[in-house]
Amino acid sequence: MSYLVLARKWRPKRFAELVGQEHVVRALSNALDTGRVHHAFLFTGTRGVGKTTIARIFSKSLNCERGTSADPCGECAACRDIDAGRYIDLLEIDAASNTGVDDVREVIENAQYMPSRGNYKVYLIDEVHMLSKAAFNALLKTLEEPPAHVKFLLATTDPQKLPVTVLSRCLQFNLKRLDHAQISGQMCKILAAEQIAADNEAISQLARAADGSMRDGLSLLDQAIAYAGGELRTDVVASMLGSVDRTRIAALLQALSDGDGAALLQTVEALAEFSPDWSSVLDALAEGLHRIQVRQLVPSAPLVAEGIDADAFAAQLRAEVVQLWYQMALAGRRDLPLAPTPRAGFEMVMLRMLAFRPAAQVPAQPPAATVATAAVAVDPAPAAPA
């Protein structure tokens, strides 16, 4: 039997199984339970956050043989066929490869016919922003007043490219990026079910690398399982991801704090042995400076250390120095492609941080000393003639 990737094997089949997106699930569930189902929905958001999954679950809810509800049974023929991608009344259209007006006209013509099996004929148009202007114009009338048995579910990662006339005809739901805890929690659940051991830090690294996308996270988890060949250890996952060792970032900050140029370049040399992406090193440095600044200005805020002693650096560095270095890291990240080599560009950013440090603030003189100094500096006025 062929292997099914984790992102497909663990795709949610009911609203209750979704991770995050509670605001969307609540709105759709209430619409289904009260019978106030709009004819056109637009799901927007970054890749891998559940747009197509929610649309498929919604289609199951509409066409479940046990009746329309927010909790489809998942057992009837309609639910099973939708899960398998072979339900005749759910037509999934990839707008990236069906962009023309002729493709849309075919949809409009077929929409007039009653569904073959279910209660509704559902058109799921993915990456809808890829449709041509003529295709959008052809779709407008049907999108505004479709037959009673037709529902349109549109999904896009770029809603700004959609005409206002399309947006005004749809109920729009913006799906949020998933946070670190949501992605890592789902990974832990999957690893436990798959009986694969993993370090907590390894899972945390994968969740960070997912950058808010559950699908990306599960793809990385698949890759890590194949790469490790067994237990997911922190060092193995870091090697696979090319992650920057946070202890090296701490060493860079310590050398900068001490004003030790030799130690600074030695740390850069140690980093170079792993052939890192130097822009990622600058990203990690900026993240560390951010944590230090938060500790300085909002001491009560919760922080994840990640190899950097934020408390110690917060005491060593002045707040304005941290701000300056942070801005230098961002500027260096932007200018790195212009450097002769990435390493040379990174070293220049480090040396710039070493060279441009705000002068120490001169303490103000006490008022008495100031008055005394002023008295000495001012010549006495000449006496008036008798």
Coordinates of C-alpha atoms in Angstrom, one line a residue:
M1 CA 0.0 0.0 0.0
S2 CA 1.4 3.4 -0.9
Y3 CA 2.4 5.8 1.8
L4 CA 0.0 8.7 2.6
V5 CA 1.7 11.8 3.7
L6 CA 0.9 13.2 7.1
A7 CA -0.8 16.3 5.8
R8 CA -3.3 14.2 3.9
K9 CA -3.6 11.4 6.5
W10 CA -4.4 13.8 9.3
R11 CA -6.5 16.2 7.3
P12 CA -9.5 17.1 9.5
K13 CA -12.8 15.5 8.5
R14 CA -15.1 17.4 10.9
F15 CA -15.2 20.9 12.2
A16 CA -14.3 19.6 15.7
E17 CA -11.0 18.2 14.4
L18 CA -9.8 21.6 13.0
V19 CA -6.9 23.3 14.8
G20 CA -7.6 27.0 15.2
Q21 CA -10.0 29.0 13.0
E22 CA -12.7 29.0 15.8
H23 CA -14.2 32.2 14.4
V24 CA -14.9 30.6 11.0
V25 CA -16.1 27.3 12.5
R26 CA -18.6 29.2 14.8
A27 CA -20.0 31.3 12.0
L28 CA -20.4 28.3 9.6
S29 CA -21.9 26.0 12.3
N30 CA -24.5 28.6 13.3
A31 CA -25.4 29.2 9.7
L32 CA -25.9 25.4 9.1
D33 CA -27.8 24.9 12.3
T34 CA -30.2 27.8 11.7
G35 CA -30.6 27.2 8.0
R36 CA -29.3 30.6 7.1
V37 CA -26.7 29.4 4.5
H38 CA -25.4 32.0 2.1
H39 CA -24.9 31.1 -1.5
A40 CA -21.3 32.2 -1.8
F41 CA -18.4 32.0 0.6
L42 CA -14.8 33.3 0.3
F43 CA -12.1 31.8 2.4
T44 CA -8.8 33.8 2.5
G45 CA -5.5 33.3 4.3
T46 CA -2.0 32.1 3.8
R47 CA -1.1 28.7 2.6
G48 CA -1.8 25.6 4.7
V49 CA -4.2 27.1 7.3
G50 CA -7.3 25.2 6.3
K51 CA -9.2 27.0 3.5
T52 CA -9.8 24.0 1.3
T53 CA -10.3 21.7 4.3
I54 CA -13.0 23.9 5.7
A55 CA -14.7 24.1 2.3
R56 CA -14.8 20.3 2.0
I57 CA -16.2 19.9 5.5
F58 CA -18.8 22.5 4.7
S59 CA -19.7 20.6 1.6
K60 CA -20.1 17.4 3.6
S61 CA -22.4 19.3 6.1
L62 CA -24.6 20.4 3.2
N63 CA -24.8 17.0 1.5
C64 CA -24.7 14.5 4.3
E65 CA -27.4 11.9 3.8
R66 CA -28.5 12.2 7.4
G67 CA -29.4 15.8 7.0
T68 CA -27.8 19.3 6.8
S69 CA -26.0 20.0 10.1
A70 CA -22.7 21.4 11.4
D71 CA -21.7 17.9 12.3
P72 CA -21.8 15.6 9.3
C73 CA -21.8 11.9 10.1
G74 CA -18.7 11.0 8.1
E75 CA -20.2 7.5 7.6
C76 CA -22.7 7.8 4.8
A77 CA -21.8 7.4 1.1
A78 CA -21.8 11.1 0.5
C79 CA -19.4 11.9 3.3
R80 CA -17.1 9.0 2.4
D81 CA -17.1 10.1 -1.3
I82 CA -16.3 13.7 -0.4
D83 CA -13.4 12.5 1.8
A84 CA -12.1 10.4 -1.1
G85 CA -12.5 13.2 -3.6
R86 CA -14.9 11.5 -5.8
Y87 CA -18.3 13.0 -5.0
I88 CA -20.1 14.0 -8.2
D89 CA -21.8 17.0 -6.8
L90 CA -18.7 18.6 -5.4
L91 CA -16.8 20.1 -8.3
E92 CA -13.3 21.3 -7.3
I93 CA -11.8 23.7 -9.9
D94 CA -8.2 24.9 -9.9
A95 CA -8.5 28.5 -11.1
A96 CA -4.7 28.6 -11.7
S97 CA -5.1 26.1 -14.6
N98 CA -8.7 27.1 -15.6
T99 CA -8.4 30.8 -15.9
G100 CA -10.4 31.6 -19.0
V101 CA -13.9 32.8 -19.7
D102 CA -14.7 29.6 -21.5
D103 CA -14.0 27.6 -18.3
V104 CA -16.3 29.9 -16.3
R105 CA -19.0 29.6 -19.0
E106 CA -18.9 25.8 -18.6
V107 CA -19.5 26.2 -14.8
I108 CA -22.4 28.6 -15.5
E109 CA -24.0 26.2 -17.9
N110 CA -23.6 23.2 -15.6
A111 CA -24.9 25.1 -12.6
Q112 CA -28.4 25.1 -14.1
Y113 CA -28.8 21.4 -13.7
M114 CA -30.0 19.8 -10.5
P115 CA -27.5 17.9 -8.3
S116 CA -27.2 14.2 -9.2
R117 CA -27.1 12.8 -5.6
G118 CA -27.0 15.4 -2.9
N119 CA -29.0 18.4 -1.7
Y120 CA -26.6 20.9 -3.3
K121 CA -24.2 21.2 -6.2
V122 CA -21.1 22.8 -4.7
Y123 CA -18.4 24.6 -6.7
L124 CA -15.1 24.8 -4.9
I125 CA -12.9 27.2 -6.8
D126 CA -9.3 27.2 -5.4
E127 CA -6.9 30.1 -6.0
V128 CA -9.8 32.1 -7.4
H129 CA -7.7 35.2 -7.8
M130 CA -6.0 33.6 -10.8
L131 CA -9.2 34.0 -12.9
S132 CA -9.0 36.4 -15.8
K133 CA -10.9 39.7 -15.7
A134 CA -13.2 38.4 -18.4
A135 CA -13.8 35.2 -16.4
F136 CA -14.7 37.3 -13.3
N137 CA -17.1 39.4 -15.3
A138 CA -18.8 36.3 -16.7
L139 CA -19.2 34.8 -13.2
L140 CA -20.7 37.9 -11.6
K141 CA -24.4 37.4 -12.4
T142 CA -24.4 33.7 -11.5
L143 CA -22.4 34.5 -8.3
E144 CA -25.0 37.1 -7.3
E145 CA -28.2 35.0 -8.1
P146 CA -27.3 31.4 -8.4
P147 CA -29.9 28.6 -8.6
A148 CA -31.2 27.6 -5.2
H149 CA -29.4 24.2 -5.4
V150 CA -25.9 25.8 -6.0
K151 CA -23.3 27.0 -3.5
F152 CA -20.0 28.6 -4.4
L153 CA -17.0 28.2 -2.1
L154 CA -14.0 30.3 -3.2
A155 CA -10.5 30.1 -1.7
T156 CA -7.6 32.4 -2.2
T157 CA -4.3 33.4 -0.7
D158 CA -4.4 36.8 -2.3
P159 CA -7.8 38.5 -1.9
Q160 CA -6.5 41.9 -2.9
K161 CA -6.5 40.7 -6.5
L162 CA -10.2 40.0 -6.5
P163 CA -12.6 42.6 -8.0
V164 CA -14.7 44.5 -5.5
T165 CA -17.7 43.2 -7.4
V166 CA -16.8 39.6 -6.5
L167 CA -16.0 40.5 -2.8
S168 CA -19.4 42.2 -2.4
R169 CA -21.2 39.1 -3.5
C170 CA -19.5 36.7 -1.0
L171 CA -19.4 36.2 2.8
Q172 CA -15.7 36.6 3.4
F173 CA -13.8 34.7 6.2
N174 CA -10.1 35.5 6.8
L175 CA -8.3 32.4 8.2
K176 CA -5.6 33.2 10.7
R177 CA -2.1 32.0 10.8
L178 CA -1.7 29.2 13.4
D179 CA 0.5 30.0 16.3
H180 CA 3.5 28.0 17.6
A181 CA 1.5 26.2 20.3
Q182 CA -1.3 25.1 17.9
I183 CA 1.2 23.6 15.4
S184 CA 3.4 22.0 18.0
G185 CA 0.4 20.5 19.9
Q186 CA -0.9 18.9 16.7
M187 CA 2.6 17.5 16.0
C188 CA 2.7 16.0 19.4
K189 CA -0.7 14.4 18.9
I190 CA 0.4 12.9 15.5
L191 CA 3.7 11.7 16.8
A192 CA 2.1 9.9 19.7
A193 CA -0.4 8.2 17.3
E194 CA 2.4 7.2 14.9
Q195 CA 4.4 5.9 17.9
I196 CA 7.5 8.1 17.1
A197 CA 9.6 9.5 19.9
A198 CA 10.7 13.1 19.7
D199 CA 12.3 15.8 21.8
N200 CA 10.2 18.8 22.8
E201 CA 12.8 21.1 21.4
A202 CA 12.9 19.3 18.1
I203 CA 9.1 19.7 17.8
S204 CA 9.4 23.3 18.7
Q205 CA 12.0 23.9 16.0
L206 CA 9.7 22.3 13.4
A207 CA 6.7 24.4 14.6
R208 CA 8.8 27.6 14.3
A209 CA 9.9 26.6 10.8
A210 CA 6.3 26.0 9.7
D211 CA 5.7 29.8 9.9
G212 CA 2.0 29.6 10.8
S213 CA 1.1 26.9 8.2
M214 CA 0.0 23.5 9.5
R215 CA 0.5 21.9 6.1
D216 CA 4.1 23.2 6.0
G217 CA 4.6 22.0 9.5
L218 CA 3.4 18.5 8.7
S219 CA 5.5 18.4 5.5
L220 CA 8.5 19.3 7.6
L221 CA 7.6 16.6 10.1
D222 CA 7.4 14.0 7.3
Q223 CA 10.8 15.2 6.2
A224 CA 12.3 15.0 9.7
I225 CA 11.0 11.5 10.3
A226 CA 12.6 10.3 7.0
Y227 CA 15.8 12.2 7.8
A228 CA 16.1 10.9 11.4
G229 CA 15.1 7.3 10.7
G230 CA 13.9 7.0 14.2
E231 CA 13.7 9.3 17.2
L232 CA 13.5 13.0 16.4
R233 CA 16.3 14.5 18.4
T234 CA 17.0 18.2 18.6
D235 CA 20.4 18.1 16.9
V236 CA 19.1 16.0 14.0
V237 CA 16.2 18.3 13.4
A238 CA 18.5 21.4 13.6
S239 CA 20.8 19.8 11.1
M240 CA 18.0 19.1 8.7
L241 CA 16.5 22.6 9.0
G242 CA 19.9 24.3 8.9
S243 CA 18.9 26.1 12.1
V244 CA 21.2 28.5 13.8
D245 CA 22.7 27.4 17.1
R246 CA 21.3 29.8 19.6
T247 CA 24.3 29.4 21.8
R248 CA 26.4 31.0 19.0
I249 CA 24.0 33.9 18.9
A250 CA 24.6 34.3 22.6
A251 CA 28.3 34.3 22.0
L252 CA 28.0 37.0 19.3
L253 CA 26.0 39.2 21.7
Q254 CA 28.5 38.6 24.5
A255 CA 31.4 39.6 22.3
L256 CA 29.6 42.7 21.2
S257 CA 28.7 43.5 24.8
D258 CA 32.3 43.1 25.8
G259 CA 33.6 45.1 22.8
D260 CA 35.8 42.1 22.0
G261 CA 36.4 42.1 18.2
A262 CA 38.7 39.0 18.3
A263 CA 36.0 36.9 20.1
L264 CA 33.4 38.3 17.7
L265 CA 35.3 37.1 14.6
Q266 CA 36.1 33.8 16.2
T267 CA 32.4 33.2 16.7
V268 CA 31.7 34.1 13.1
E269 CA 34.4 31.6 12.0
A270 CA 32.7 28.9 14.2
L271 CA 29.4 29.6 12.6
A272 CA 30.9 29.4 9.1
E273 CA 32.0 25.8 9.7
F274 CA 28.3 24.9 9.4
S275 CA 27.7 26.8 6.1
P276 CA 24.7 28.7 7.5
D277 CA 22.3 31.0 5.7
W278 CA 23.7 34.3 7.0
S279 CA 20.4 36.0 6.6
S280 CA 18.9 33.4 9.0
V281 CA 21.7 34.2 11.5
L282 CA 20.8 37.9 11.3
D283 CA 17.1 36.9 11.9
A284 CA 18.1 34.9 14.9
L285 CA 20.2 37.8 16.2
A286 CA 17.3 40.2 15.7
E287 CA 15.0 37.7 17.6
G288 CA 17.5 37.6 20.5
L289 CA 17.7 41.4 20.6
H290 CA 13.9 41.6 20.6
R291 CA 13.7 39.3 23.7
I292 CA 16.4 41.3 25.5
Q293 CA 14.5 44.6 24.8
V294 CA 11.2 43.1 26.0
R295 CA 12.9 41.9 29.2
Q296 CA 14.4 45.4 29.7
L297 CA 11.2 47.4 29.2
V298 CA 8.5 44.9 30.2
P299 CA 10.1 42.6 32.8
S300 CA 6.9 40.8 33.6
A301 CA 6.3 39.7 30.0
P302 CA 6.7 35.9 29.5
L303 CA 9.7 34.9 27.3
V304 CA 11.1 31.8 25.8
A305 CA 14.9 31.8 26.4
E306 CA 16.0 29.7 23.4
G307 CA 19.7 29.6 24.3
I308 CA 20.0 33.3 25.2
D309 CA 20.0 34.6 28.8
A310 CA 17.8 37.5 28.2
D311 CA 18.0 38.6 31.9
A312 CA 21.8 38.8 31.9
F313 CA 22.0 40.7 28.6
A314 CA 19.2 43.0 29.7
A315 CA 21.4 44.0 32.7
Q316 CA 24.6 44.3 30.6
L317 CA 23.2 46.4 27.7
R318 CA 21.6 49.8 27.6
A319 CA 18.1 49.9 26.0
E320 CA 19.3 52.3 23.3
V321 CA 22.2 50.0 22.3
V322 CA 19.8 47.1 21.9
Q323 CA 17.6 49.3 19.7
L324 CA 20.5 50.4 17.6
W325 CA 21.8 46.9 17.1
Y326 CA 18.3 45.7 16.2
Q327 CA 18.0 48.3 13.5
M328 CA 21.5 47.4 12.2
A329 CA 20.5 43.7 12.0
L330 CA 17.4 44.6 10.0
A331 CA 19.4 46.8 7.6
G332 CA 22.1 44.2 7.3
R333 CA 19.4 41.6 6.4
R334 CA 18.1 43.8 3.7
D335 CA 21.5 44.7 2.3
L336 CA 23.1 41.2 2.5
P337 CA 22.4 40.4 -1.2
L338 CA 24.5 43.5 -2.2
A339 CA 27.6 42.3 -0.3
P340 CA 30.5 40.7 -2.2
T341 CA 29.9 37.5 -0.3
P342 CA 27.2 36.7 2.3
R343 CA 29.8 36.1 5.0
A344 CA 31.6 39.3 4.3
G345 CA 28.3 41.2 4.5
F346 CA 27.5 39.5 7.8
E347 CA 30.9 40.3 9.2
M348 CA 30.5 44.0 8.2
V349 CA 27.2 44.1 10.1
M350 CA 28.9 42.7 13.2
L351 CA 31.8 45.1 12.9
R352 CA 29.3 48.0 12.4
M353 CA 27.6 47.0 15.6
L354 CA 31.0 46.9 17.3
A355 CA 32.1 50.3 16.0
F356 CA 28.8 52.3 16.3
R357 CA 27.9 52.2 19.9
P358 CA 26.1 55.2 21.6
A359 CA 28.4 57.2 23.8
A360 CA 27.8 56.7 27.5
Q361 CA 25.5 59.3 28.9
V362 CA 27.3 62.0 30.9
P363 CA 25.7 62.4 34.3
A364 CA 24.2 65.8 34.9
Q365 CA 26.0 68.0 37.4
P366 CA 24.3 68.6 40.7
P367 CA 22.6 72.1 41.0
A368 CA 25.1 73.3 43.6
A369 CA 28.1 72.4 41.5
T370 CA 26.5 74.1 38.5
V371 CA 25.9 77.3 40.4
A372 CA 29.4 77.3 41.8
T373 CA 30.9 76.7 38.4
A374 CA 28.8 79.5 37.0
A375 CA 30.0 81.8 39.8
V376 CA 33.7 81.1 39.0
A377 CA 33.2 81.5 35.3
V378 CA 31.5 84.9 35.4
D379 CA 33.7 87.9 36.1
P380 CA 32.5 90.3 38.8
A381 CA 31.0 93.5 37.5
P382 CA 33.3 96.6 37.8
A383 CA 32.5 98.9 40.8
A384 CA 30.6 102.0 40.1
P385 CA 32.6 105.3 40.1
A386 CA 32.4 107.4 43.3

